[in-house]
Coordinates of C-alpha atoms and ligand atoms in Angstrom, one line a residue:
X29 CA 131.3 101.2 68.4
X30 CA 131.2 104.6 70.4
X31 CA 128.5 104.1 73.1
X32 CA 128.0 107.1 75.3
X33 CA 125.8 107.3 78.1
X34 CA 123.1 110.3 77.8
X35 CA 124.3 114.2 79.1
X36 CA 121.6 113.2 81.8
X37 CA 122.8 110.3 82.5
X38 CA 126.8 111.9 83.2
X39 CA 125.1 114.6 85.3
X40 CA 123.9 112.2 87.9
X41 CA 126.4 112.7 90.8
X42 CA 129.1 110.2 92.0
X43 CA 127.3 107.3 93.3
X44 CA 129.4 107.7 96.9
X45 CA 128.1 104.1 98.0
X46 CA 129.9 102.4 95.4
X47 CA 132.7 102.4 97.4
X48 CA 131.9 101.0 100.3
X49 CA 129.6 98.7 98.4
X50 CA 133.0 96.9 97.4
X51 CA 134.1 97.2 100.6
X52 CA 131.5 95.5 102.0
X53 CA 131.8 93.2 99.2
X54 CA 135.5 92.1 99.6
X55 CA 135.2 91.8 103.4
X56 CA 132.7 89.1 102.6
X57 CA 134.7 87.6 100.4
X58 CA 137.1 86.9 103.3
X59 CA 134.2 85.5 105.0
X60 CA 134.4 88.0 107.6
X61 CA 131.1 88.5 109.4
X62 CA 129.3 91.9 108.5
X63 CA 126.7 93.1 110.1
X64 CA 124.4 95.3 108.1
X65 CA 122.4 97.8 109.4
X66 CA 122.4 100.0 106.3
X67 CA 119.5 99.2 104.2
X68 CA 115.7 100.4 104.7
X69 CA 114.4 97.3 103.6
X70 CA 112.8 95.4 106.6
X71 CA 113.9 91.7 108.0
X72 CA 110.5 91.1 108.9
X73 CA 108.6 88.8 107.1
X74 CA 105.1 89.7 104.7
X75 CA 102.2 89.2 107.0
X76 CA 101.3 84.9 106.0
X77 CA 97.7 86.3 105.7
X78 CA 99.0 88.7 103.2
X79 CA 100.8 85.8 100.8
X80 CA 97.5 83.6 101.5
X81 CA 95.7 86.5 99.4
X82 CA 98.6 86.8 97.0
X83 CA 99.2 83.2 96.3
X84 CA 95.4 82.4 95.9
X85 CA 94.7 85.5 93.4
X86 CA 97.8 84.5 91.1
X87 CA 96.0 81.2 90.5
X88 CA 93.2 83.1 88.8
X89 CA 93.8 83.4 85.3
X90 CA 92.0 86.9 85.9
X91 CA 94.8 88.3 87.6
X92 CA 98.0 87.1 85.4
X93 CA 97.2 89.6 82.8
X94 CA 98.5 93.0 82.2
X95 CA 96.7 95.5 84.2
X96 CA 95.8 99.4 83.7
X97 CA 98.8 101.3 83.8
X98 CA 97.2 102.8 86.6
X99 CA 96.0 100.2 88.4
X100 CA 92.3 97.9 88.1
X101 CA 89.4 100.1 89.4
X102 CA 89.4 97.8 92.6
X103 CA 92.7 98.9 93.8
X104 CA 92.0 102.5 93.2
X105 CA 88.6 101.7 94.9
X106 CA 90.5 99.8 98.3
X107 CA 93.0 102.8 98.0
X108 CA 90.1 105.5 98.1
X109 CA 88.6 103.3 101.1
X110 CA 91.8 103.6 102.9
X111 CA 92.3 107.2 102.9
X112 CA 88.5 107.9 103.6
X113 CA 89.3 105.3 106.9
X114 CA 92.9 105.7 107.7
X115 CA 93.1 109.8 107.2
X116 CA 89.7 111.1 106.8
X117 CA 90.2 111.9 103.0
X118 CA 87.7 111.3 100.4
X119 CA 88.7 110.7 97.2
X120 CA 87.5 109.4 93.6
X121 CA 89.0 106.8 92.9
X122 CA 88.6 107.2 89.3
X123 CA 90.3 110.6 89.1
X124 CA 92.4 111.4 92.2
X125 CA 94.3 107.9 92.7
X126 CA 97.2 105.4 90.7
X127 CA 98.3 102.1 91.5
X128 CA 102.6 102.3 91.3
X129 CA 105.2 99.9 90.8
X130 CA 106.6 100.8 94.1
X131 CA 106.3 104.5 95.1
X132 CA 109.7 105.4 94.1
X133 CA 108.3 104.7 90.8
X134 CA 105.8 107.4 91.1
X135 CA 108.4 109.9 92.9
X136 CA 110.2 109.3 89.9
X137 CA 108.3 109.6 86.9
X138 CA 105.6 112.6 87.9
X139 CA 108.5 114.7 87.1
X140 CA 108.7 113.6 83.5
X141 CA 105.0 114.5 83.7
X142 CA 105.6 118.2 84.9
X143 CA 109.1 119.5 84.8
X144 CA 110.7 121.2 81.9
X145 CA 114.4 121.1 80.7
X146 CA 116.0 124.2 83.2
X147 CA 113.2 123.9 85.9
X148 CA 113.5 124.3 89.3
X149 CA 112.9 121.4 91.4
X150 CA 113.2 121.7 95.2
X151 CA 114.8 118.8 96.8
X152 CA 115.3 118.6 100.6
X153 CA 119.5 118.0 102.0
X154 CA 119.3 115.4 103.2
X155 CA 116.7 113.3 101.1
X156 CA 115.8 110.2 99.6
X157 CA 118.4 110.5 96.3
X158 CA 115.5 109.8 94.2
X159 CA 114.5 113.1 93.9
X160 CA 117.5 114.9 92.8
X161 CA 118.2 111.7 90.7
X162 CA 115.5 109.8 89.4
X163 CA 112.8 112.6 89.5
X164 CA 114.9 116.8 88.9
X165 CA 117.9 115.4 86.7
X166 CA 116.9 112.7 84.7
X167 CA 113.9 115.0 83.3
X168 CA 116.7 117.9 82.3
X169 CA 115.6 119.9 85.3
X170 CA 117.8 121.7 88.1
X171 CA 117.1 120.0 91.8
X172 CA 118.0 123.2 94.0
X173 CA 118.4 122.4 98.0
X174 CA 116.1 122.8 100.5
X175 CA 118.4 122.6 103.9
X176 CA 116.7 120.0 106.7
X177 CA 118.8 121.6 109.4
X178 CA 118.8 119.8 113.3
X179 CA 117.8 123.5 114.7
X180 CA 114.4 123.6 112.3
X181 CA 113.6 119.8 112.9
X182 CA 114.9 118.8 110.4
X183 CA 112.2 121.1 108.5
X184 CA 112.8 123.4 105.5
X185 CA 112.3 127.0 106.2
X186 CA 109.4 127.9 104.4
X187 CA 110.0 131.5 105.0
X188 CA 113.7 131.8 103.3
X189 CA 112.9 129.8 100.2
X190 CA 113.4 131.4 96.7
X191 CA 110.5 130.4 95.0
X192 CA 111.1 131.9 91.6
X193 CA 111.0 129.5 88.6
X194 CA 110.6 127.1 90.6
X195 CA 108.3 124.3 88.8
X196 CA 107.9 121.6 92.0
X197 CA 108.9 120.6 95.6
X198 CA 109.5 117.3 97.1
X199 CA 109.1 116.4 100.5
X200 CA 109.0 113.3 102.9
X201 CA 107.5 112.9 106.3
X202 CA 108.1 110.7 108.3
X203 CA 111.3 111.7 107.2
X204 CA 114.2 109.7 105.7
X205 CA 117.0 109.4 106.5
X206 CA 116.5 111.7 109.3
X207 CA 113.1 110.2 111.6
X208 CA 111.3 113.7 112.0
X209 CA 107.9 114.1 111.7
X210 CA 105.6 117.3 110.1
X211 CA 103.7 118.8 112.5
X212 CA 100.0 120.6 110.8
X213 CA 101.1 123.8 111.5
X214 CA 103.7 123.3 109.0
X215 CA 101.8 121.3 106.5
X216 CA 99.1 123.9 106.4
X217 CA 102.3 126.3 105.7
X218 CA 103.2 124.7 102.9
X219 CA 100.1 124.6 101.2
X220 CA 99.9 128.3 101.2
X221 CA 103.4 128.4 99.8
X222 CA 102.3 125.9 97.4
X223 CA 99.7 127.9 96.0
X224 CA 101.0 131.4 96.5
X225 CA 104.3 130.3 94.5
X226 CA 102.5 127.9 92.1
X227 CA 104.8 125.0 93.2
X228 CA 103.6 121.5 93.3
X229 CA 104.3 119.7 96.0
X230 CA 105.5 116.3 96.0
X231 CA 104.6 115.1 99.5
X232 CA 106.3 111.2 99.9
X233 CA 103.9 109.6 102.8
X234 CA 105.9 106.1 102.2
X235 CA 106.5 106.2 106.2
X236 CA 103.2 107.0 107.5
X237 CA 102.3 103.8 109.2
X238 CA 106.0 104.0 111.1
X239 CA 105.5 106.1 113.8
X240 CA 105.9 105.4 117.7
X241 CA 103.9 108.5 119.3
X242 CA 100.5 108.2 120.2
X243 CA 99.8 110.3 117.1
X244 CA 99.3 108.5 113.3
X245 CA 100.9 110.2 111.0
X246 CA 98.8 112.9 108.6
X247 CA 98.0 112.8 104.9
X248 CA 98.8 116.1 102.9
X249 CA 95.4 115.9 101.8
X250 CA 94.1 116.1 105.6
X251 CA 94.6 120.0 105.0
X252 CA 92.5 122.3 103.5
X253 CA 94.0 123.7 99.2
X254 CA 95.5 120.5 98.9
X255 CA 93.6 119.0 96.2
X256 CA 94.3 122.1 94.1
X257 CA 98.8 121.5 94.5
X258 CA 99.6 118.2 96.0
X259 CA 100.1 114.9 95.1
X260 CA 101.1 112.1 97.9
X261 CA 102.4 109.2 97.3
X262 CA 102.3 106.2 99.5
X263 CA 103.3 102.5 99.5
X264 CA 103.1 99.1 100.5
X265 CA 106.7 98.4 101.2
X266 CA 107.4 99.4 104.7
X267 CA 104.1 99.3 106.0
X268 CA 103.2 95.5 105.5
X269 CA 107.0 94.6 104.4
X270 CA 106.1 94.7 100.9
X271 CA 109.2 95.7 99.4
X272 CA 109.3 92.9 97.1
X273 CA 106.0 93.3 95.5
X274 CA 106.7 96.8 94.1
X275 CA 103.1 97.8 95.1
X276 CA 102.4 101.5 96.1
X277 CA 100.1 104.7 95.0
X278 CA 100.1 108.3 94.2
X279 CA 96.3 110.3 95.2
X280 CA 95.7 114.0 95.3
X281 CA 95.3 116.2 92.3
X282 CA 93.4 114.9 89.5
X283 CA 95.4 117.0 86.9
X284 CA 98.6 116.3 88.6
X285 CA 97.4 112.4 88.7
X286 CA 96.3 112.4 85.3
X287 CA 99.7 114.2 84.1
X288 CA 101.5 110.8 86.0
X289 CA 98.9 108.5 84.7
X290 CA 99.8 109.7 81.0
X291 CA 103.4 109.7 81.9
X292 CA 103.0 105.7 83.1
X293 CA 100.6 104.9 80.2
X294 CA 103.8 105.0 77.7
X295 CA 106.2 103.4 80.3
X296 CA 104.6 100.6 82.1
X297 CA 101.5 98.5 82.6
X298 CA 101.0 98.3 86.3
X299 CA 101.7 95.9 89.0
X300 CA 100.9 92.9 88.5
X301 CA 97.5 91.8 89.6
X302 CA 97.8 89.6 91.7
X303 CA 99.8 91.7 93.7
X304 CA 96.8 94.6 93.6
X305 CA 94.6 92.0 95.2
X306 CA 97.0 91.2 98.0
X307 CA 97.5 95.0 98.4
X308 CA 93.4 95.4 98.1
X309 CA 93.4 92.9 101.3
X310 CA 96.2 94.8 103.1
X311 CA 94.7 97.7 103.2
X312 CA 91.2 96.4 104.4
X313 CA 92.6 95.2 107.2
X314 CA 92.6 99.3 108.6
X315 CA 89.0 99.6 110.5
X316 CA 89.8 103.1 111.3
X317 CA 93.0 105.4 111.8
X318 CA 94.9 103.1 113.9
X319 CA 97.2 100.3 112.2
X320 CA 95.9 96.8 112.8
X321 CA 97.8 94.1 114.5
X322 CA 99.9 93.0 111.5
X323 CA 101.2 96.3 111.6
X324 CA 101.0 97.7 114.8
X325 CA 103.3 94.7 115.9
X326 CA 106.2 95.5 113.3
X327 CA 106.3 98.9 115.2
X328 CA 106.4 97.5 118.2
X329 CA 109.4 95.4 117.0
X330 CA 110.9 98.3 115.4
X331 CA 110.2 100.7 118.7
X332 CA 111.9 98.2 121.0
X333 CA 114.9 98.0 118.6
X334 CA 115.3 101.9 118.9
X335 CA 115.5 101.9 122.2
X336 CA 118.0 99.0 122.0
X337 CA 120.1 100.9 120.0
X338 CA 119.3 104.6 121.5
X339 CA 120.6 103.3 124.6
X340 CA 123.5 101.1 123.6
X341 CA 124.9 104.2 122.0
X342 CA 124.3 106.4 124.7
X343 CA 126.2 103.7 127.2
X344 CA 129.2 104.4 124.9
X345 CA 129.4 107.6 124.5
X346 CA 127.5 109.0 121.4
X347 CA 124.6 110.8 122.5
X348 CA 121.2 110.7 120.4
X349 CA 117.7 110.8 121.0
X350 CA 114.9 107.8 119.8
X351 CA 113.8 109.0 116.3
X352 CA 109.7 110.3 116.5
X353 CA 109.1 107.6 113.6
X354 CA 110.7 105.6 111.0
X355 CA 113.0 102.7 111.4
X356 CA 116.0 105.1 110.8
X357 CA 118.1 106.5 113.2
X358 CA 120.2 109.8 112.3
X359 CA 123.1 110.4 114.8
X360 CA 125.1 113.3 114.3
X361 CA 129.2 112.3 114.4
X362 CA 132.5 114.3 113.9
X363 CA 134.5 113.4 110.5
X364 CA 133.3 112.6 107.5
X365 CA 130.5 110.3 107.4
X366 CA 132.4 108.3 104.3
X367 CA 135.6 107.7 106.4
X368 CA 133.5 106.2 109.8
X369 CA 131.3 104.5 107.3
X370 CA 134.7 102.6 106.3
X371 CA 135.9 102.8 109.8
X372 CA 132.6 100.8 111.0
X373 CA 133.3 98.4 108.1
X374 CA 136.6 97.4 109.2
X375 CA 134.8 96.8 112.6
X376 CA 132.1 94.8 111.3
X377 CA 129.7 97.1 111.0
X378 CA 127.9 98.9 107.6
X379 CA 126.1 102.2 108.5
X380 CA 125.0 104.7 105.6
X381 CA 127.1 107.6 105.6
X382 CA 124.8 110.6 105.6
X383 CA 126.7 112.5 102.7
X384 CA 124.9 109.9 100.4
X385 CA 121.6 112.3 101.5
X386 CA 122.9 115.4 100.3
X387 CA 126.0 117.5 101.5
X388 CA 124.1 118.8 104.7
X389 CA 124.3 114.5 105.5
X390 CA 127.6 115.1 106.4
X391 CA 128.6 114.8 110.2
X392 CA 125.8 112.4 110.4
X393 CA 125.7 108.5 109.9
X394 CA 122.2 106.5 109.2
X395 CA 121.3 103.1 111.2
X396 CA 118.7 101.4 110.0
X397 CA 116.8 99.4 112.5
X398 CA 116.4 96.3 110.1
X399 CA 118.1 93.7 112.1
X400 CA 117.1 92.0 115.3
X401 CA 117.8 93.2 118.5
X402 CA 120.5 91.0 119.4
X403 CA 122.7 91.8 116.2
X404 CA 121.9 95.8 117.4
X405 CA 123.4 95.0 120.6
X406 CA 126.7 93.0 118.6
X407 CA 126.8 96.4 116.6
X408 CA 126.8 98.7 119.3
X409 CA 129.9 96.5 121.2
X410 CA 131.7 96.7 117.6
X411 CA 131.1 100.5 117.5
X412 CA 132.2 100.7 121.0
X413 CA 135.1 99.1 120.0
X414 CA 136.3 100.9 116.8
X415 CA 135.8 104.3 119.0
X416 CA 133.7 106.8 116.9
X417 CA 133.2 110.2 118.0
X418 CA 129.8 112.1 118.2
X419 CA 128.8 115.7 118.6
Ligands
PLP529 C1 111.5 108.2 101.5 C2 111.3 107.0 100.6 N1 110.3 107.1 99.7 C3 110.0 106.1 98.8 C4 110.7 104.9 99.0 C5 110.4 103.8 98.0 O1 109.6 102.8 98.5 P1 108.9 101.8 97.5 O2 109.3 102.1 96.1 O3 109.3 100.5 97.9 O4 107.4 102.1 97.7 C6 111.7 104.8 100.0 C7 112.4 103.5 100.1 O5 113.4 103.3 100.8 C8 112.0 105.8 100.8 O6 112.9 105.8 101.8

């Protein structure tokens, strides 16, 4: 039998961490120790309080069903209460929020809810590859760059895009892979661009709670037209080290919700319940803007390991600065990021190569600060060792 995967399917680039994937793989094999500070997926346990919830709820035949494909009113209810606490935003929870299976999920499927074959999807360089992927080329459309360059913080340049035919815009701040942080001005920028250009905007929030200023990070919605041409999606994963439960949510527009709600309706049936109701808890634990301790003390963790790493690196001669937010740390390096990736791993050490952002990724390398800080400080002596280059 002929089986041939779909045109969409063969357009999706090269996946370029295949490669060292099996690197990484065969090095193993050898039993060689590797030390992994690639993935965004944190070491750090779910808070116990968290699995009390979690483990108590799934005993209840009440939650062990399916649920609404986008979500059981309570959820969309604790998610509405959050916003209203955390950013200020009100929302109806029957209209303007969706419980997701994981917000990549949702960054994924609302373009099957809006985007045309031969649309125009903006999609930042570097980015999450979701976008481009999962979200512009799997729905037939064309993701066209939007350039995060070092000199514009690592913001597009609102005034230089091209907004013709373009159909929708996706953006992420706090940013990864590269830690920078929207300030308003911008953000009330791109609303106007939104709405002068007709462009939805896709605004990916899944970092919020990670930042290490004094300043929490803002919701799209904070900002005045954005009900009418955003939709922001956020996520338990990295906030309460969640990953695994695949629990997040999209709020903002109710047409552009109810496009992704329809969209889900014929794809999934929610997370699981008992999962919302470990979620529902999570979130209460927010009395106002400010994280609570079982999240305020991950960043705390995370903002000591930055340092730990900012300043190995510095002692050994590649210079970078402590990323704003995220647990991501985006050093700039000469070569291509692929070939000190491999370099690294014959060291010891996995790093993401920026090139698997976007082309403008290249020159840099990602760390993720997912390990403790005494594996950062054998990864820094390795990296020392193998003698990389920065610029
Ligand atoms: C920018 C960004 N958005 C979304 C996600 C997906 O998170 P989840 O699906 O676990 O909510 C990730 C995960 O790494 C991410 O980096």
């Amino acid at each position: 039998m002929n089986i041939e995967l779909s045109e969409r399917l063969k357009q999706l680039p090269p996946y370029l961490f295949a490669e060292l994937e099996n690197r990484v793989a065969e090095i193993r094999a050898r039993n060689v120790e590797v030390l992994d500070l690639s993935i965004g997926d944190p070491d750090l346990p779910t808070p116990s309080e968290i699995l009390r919830v979690m483990e108590e709820s799934s005993k209840d035949q009440a939650n062990q069903g399916y649920s609404s494909s986008n979500g059981e009113p309570y959820f969309r209810e604790a998610v509405a209460e959050w916003y209203l606490k955390r950013f200020g935003v009100r929302l109806d929870p029957a209209r303007e929020a969706c419980a997701l299976i994981g917000s990549k999920e949702g960054v994924a499927n609302i373009a099957r809810a809006f985007v045309n074959p031969g649309d125009r999807v903006m999609v930042p360089d570097p980015s999450y590859p979701v976008y481009a992927n999962g979200g512009a080329i799997l729905t037939g459309g064309r993701p066209v760059k939007l350039p995060l360059l070092r000199e514009n913080g690592f913001l597009p340049d609102l005034d230089s895009i091209e907004a013709e035919g373009a159909k929708m815009m996706y953006l992420n701040y706090p940013n990864n892979p590269t830690g920078a942080v929207a300030d308003d001005d911008f953000l009330r920028r791109l609303i106007e661009f939104s709405l002068d250009n007709n462009v939805i905007v896709c605004y990916d929030n899944a970092y919020s709670e990670m930042v290490f200023g004094p300043e929490c990070a803002r919701s799209i919605l904070e900002f005045p037209g954005a009900m009418d041409c955003c939709i922001e999606f956020n996520s338990c994963s990295k906030t309460f080290n969640m990953t695994g439960s695949r629990i997040g949510f999209a709020v903002g527009s109710d047409r552009l919700i109810s496009g992704l709600a329809k969209v889900k309706s014929q794809i999934d049936s929610g997370p699981a319940p008992f999962i919302q109701r470990a979620a529902v808890f999570a979130l209460s634990q927010y009395k106002d803007r400010h994280p609570p301790e079982m999240v305020s003390r991950n960043i705390e963790i995370y903002r000591k390991r930055m340092d730990v790493l900012v300043k190995g690196l510095n002692e050994i001669g590649i210079p970078c600065e402590p990323s704003p937010a995220t647990f991501y740390l985006w050093v700039g390096v000469t070569g291509k990021s692929l070939d000190i990736a491999m370099r690294l791993l014959e060291a010891g050490v996995v790093i993401t190569p920026g090139i698997g952002f976007g082309e403008l990724g290249e020159g840099y390398i990602r760390f993720s600060l997912t390990k403790e800080e005494s594996i950062i400080r054998e990864v820094i002596s390795k990296i020392g060792a193998a003698g990389i280059s920065a610029r």
